[in-house]
PDB file of C-alpha atoms in Angstrom:
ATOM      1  CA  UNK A 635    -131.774  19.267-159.551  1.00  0.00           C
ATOM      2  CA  UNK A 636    -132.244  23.191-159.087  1.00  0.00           C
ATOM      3  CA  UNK A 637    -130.088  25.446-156.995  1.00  0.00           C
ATOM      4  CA  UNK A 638    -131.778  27.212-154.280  1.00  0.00           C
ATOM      5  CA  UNK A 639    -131.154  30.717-156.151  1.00  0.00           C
ATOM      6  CA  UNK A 640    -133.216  29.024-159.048  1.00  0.00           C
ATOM      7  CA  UNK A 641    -135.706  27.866-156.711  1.00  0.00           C
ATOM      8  CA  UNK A 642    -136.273  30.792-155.191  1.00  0.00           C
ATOM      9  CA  UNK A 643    -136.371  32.773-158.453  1.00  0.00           C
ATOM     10  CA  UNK A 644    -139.110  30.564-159.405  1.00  0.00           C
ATOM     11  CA  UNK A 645    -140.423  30.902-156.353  1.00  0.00           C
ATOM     12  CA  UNK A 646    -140.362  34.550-156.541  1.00  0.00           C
ATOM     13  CA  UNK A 647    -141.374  34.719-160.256  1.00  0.00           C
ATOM     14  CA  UNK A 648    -144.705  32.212-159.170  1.00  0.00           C
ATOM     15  CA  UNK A 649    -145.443  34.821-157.032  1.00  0.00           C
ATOM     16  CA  UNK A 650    -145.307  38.147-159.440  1.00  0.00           C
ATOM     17  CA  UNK A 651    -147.671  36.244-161.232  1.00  0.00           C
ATOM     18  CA  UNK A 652    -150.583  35.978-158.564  1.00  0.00           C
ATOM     19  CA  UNK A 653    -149.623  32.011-158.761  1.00  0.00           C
ATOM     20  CA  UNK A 654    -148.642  32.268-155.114  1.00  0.00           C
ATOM     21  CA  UNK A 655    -151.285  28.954-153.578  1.00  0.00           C
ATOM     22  CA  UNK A 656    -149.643  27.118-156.294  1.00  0.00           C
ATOM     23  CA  UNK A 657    -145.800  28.374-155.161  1.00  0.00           C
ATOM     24  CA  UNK A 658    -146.621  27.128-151.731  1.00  0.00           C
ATOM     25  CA  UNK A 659    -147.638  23.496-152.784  1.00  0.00           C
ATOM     26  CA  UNK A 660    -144.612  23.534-155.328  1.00  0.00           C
ATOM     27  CA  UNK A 661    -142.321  24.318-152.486  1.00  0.00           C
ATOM     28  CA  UNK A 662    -143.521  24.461-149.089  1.00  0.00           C
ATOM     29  CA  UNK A 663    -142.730  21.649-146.841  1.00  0.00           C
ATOM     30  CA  UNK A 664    -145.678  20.028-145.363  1.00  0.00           C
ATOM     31  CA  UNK A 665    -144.461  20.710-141.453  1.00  0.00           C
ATOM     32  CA  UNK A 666    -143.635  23.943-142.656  1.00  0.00           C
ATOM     33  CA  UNK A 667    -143.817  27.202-139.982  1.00  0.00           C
ATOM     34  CA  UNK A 668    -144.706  30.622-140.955  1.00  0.00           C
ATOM     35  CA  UNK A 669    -144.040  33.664-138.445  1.00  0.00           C
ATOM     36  CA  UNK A 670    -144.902  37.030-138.919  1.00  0.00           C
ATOM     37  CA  UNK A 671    -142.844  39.179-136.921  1.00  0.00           C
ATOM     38  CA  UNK A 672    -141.916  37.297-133.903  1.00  0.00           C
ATOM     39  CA  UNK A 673    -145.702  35.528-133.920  1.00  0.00           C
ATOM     40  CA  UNK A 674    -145.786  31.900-135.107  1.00  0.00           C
ATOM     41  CA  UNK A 675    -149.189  32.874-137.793  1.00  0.00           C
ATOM     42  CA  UNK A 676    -149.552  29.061-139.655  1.00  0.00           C
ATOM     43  CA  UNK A 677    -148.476  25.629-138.992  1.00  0.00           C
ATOM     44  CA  UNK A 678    -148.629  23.179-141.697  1.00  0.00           C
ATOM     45  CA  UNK A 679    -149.051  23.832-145.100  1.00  0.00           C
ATOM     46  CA  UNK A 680    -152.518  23.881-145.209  1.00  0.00           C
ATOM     47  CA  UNK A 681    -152.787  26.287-142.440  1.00  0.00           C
ATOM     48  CA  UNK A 682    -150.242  28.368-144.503  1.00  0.00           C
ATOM     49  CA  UNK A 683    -152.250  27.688-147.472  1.00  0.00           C
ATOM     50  CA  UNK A 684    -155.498  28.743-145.994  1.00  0.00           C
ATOM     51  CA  UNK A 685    -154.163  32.128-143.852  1.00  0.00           C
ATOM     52  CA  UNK A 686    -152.639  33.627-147.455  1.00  0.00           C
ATOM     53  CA  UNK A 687    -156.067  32.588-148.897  1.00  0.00           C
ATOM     54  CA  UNK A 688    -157.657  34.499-146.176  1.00  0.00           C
ATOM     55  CA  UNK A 689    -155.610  37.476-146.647  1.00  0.00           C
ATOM     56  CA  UNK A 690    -156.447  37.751-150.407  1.00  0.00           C
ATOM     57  CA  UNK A 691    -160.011  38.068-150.214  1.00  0.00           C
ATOM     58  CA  UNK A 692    -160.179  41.457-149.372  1.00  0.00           C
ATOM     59  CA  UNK A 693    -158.311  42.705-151.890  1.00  0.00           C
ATOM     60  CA  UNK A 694    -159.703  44.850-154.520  1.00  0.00           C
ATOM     61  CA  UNK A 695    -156.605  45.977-156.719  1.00  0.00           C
ATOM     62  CA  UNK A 696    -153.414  44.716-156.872  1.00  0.00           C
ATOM     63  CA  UNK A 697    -151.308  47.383-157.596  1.00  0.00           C
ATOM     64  CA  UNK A 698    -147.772  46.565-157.127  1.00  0.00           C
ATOM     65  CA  UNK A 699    -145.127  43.944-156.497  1.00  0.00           C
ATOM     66  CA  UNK A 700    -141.264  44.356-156.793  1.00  0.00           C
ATOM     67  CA  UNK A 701    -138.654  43.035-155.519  1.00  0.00           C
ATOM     68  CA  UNK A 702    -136.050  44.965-154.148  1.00  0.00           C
ATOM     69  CA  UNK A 703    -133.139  42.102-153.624  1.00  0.00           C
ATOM     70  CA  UNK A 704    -132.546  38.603-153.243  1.00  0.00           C
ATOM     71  CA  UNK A 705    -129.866  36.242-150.903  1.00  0.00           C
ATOM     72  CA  UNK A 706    -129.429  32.859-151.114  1.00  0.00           C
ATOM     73  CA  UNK A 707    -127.076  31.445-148.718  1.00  0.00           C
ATOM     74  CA  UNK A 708    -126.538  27.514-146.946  1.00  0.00           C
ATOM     75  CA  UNK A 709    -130.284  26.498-146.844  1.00  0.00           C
ATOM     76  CA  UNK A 710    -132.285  29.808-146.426  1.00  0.00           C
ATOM     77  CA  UNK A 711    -133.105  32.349-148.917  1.00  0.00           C
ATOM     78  CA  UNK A 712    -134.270  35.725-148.696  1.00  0.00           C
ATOM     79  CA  UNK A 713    -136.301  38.463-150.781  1.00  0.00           C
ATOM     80  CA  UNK A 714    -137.249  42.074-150.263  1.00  0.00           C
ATOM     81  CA  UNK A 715    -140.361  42.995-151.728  1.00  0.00           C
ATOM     82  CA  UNK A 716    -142.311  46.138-152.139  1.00  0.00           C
ATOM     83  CA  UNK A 717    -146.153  45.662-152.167  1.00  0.00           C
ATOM     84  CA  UNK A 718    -148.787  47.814-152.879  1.00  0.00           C
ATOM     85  CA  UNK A 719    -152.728  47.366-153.148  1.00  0.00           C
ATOM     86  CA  UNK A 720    -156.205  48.298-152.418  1.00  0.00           C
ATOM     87  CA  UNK A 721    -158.217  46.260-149.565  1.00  0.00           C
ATOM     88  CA  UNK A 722    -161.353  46.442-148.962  1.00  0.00           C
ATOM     89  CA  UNK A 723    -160.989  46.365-144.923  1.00  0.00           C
ATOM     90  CA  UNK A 724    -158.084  48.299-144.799  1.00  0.00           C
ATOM     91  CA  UNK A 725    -157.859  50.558-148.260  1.00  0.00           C
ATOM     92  CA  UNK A 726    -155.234  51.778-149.772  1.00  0.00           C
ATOM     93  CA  UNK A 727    -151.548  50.052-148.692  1.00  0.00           C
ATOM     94  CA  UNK A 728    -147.913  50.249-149.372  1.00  0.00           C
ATOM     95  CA  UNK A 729    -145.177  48.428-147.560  1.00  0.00           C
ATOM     96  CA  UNK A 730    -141.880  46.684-147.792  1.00  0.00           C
ATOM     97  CA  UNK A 731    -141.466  43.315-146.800  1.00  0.00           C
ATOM     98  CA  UNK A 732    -138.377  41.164-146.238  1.00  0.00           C
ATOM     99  CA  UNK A 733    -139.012  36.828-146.737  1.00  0.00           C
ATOM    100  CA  UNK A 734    -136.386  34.986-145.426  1.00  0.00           C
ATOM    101  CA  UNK A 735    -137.146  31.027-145.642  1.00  0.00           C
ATOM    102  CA  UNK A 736    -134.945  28.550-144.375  1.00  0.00           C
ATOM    103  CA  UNK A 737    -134.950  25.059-145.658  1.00  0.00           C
ATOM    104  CA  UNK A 738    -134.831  21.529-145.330  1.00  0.00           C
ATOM    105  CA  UNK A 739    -135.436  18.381-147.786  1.00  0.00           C
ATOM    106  CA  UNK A 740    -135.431  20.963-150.772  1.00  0.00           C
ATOM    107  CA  UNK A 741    -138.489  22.660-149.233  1.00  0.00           C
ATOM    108  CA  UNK A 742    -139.401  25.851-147.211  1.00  0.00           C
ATOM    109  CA  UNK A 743    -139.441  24.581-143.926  1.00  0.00           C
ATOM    110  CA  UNK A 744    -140.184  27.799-142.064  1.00  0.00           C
ATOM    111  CA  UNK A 745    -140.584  31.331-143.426  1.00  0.00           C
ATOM    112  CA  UNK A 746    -140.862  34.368-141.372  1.00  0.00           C
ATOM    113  CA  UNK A 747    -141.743  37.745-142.807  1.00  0.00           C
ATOM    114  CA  UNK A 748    -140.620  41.195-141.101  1.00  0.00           C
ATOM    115  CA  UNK A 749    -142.651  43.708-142.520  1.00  0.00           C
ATOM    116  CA  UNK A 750    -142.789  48.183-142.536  1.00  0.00           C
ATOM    117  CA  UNK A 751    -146.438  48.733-142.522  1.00  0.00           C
TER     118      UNK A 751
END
């Protein structure tokens, strides 16, 4: 069985490689809650599945993706990321994000992200 600092390296390396649908059916839980902020933004991991999907659509150019650090502790996990890309709607962006999931039955049960836009 993997550690949660393995998991969430996977995790993390899923998602430097654009694989990031296919992170959330590897290890999102199906009741799974994702906030942004302090706003409750997908319930279900379809929900969560189909908001990220949303997102990515108007993006033209993926420019960057980094990640600053990484915490594991008893049942949640955290990463701070740098982003960086060109949308269509919204042109060009930068920001740092910080992902801290919390979980349950070896799977992301809720993740929250606090964001600098």
């Amino acid at each position: 069985m993997m550690t949660l600092k393995e998991k969430l390296d996977d995790l993390n390396d899923m998602i430097l490689k654009g694989q990031i649908l296919e992170s959330m059916d590897k290890y999102y839980h199906p009741d799974c809650v994702v906030m942004e902020k302090n706003d409750v933004v997908a319930t279900g991991l379809q929900e969560a599945k189909n908001r990220e999907a949303e997102i990515f659509k108007g993006v033209e150019a993926w420019l960057k993706s980094e990640i600053i650090a990484t915490a594991v502790g008893e049942n949640v996990t955290m990463t701070e990321w740098h982003y960086e890309y060109k949308h269509r709607d919204f042109g060009h962006k930068k920001f740092d994000q910080v992902a801290v999931q919390h979980w349950k039955d070896e799977k992301i049960i809720r993740d929250r992200f606090y964001a600098l836009y």
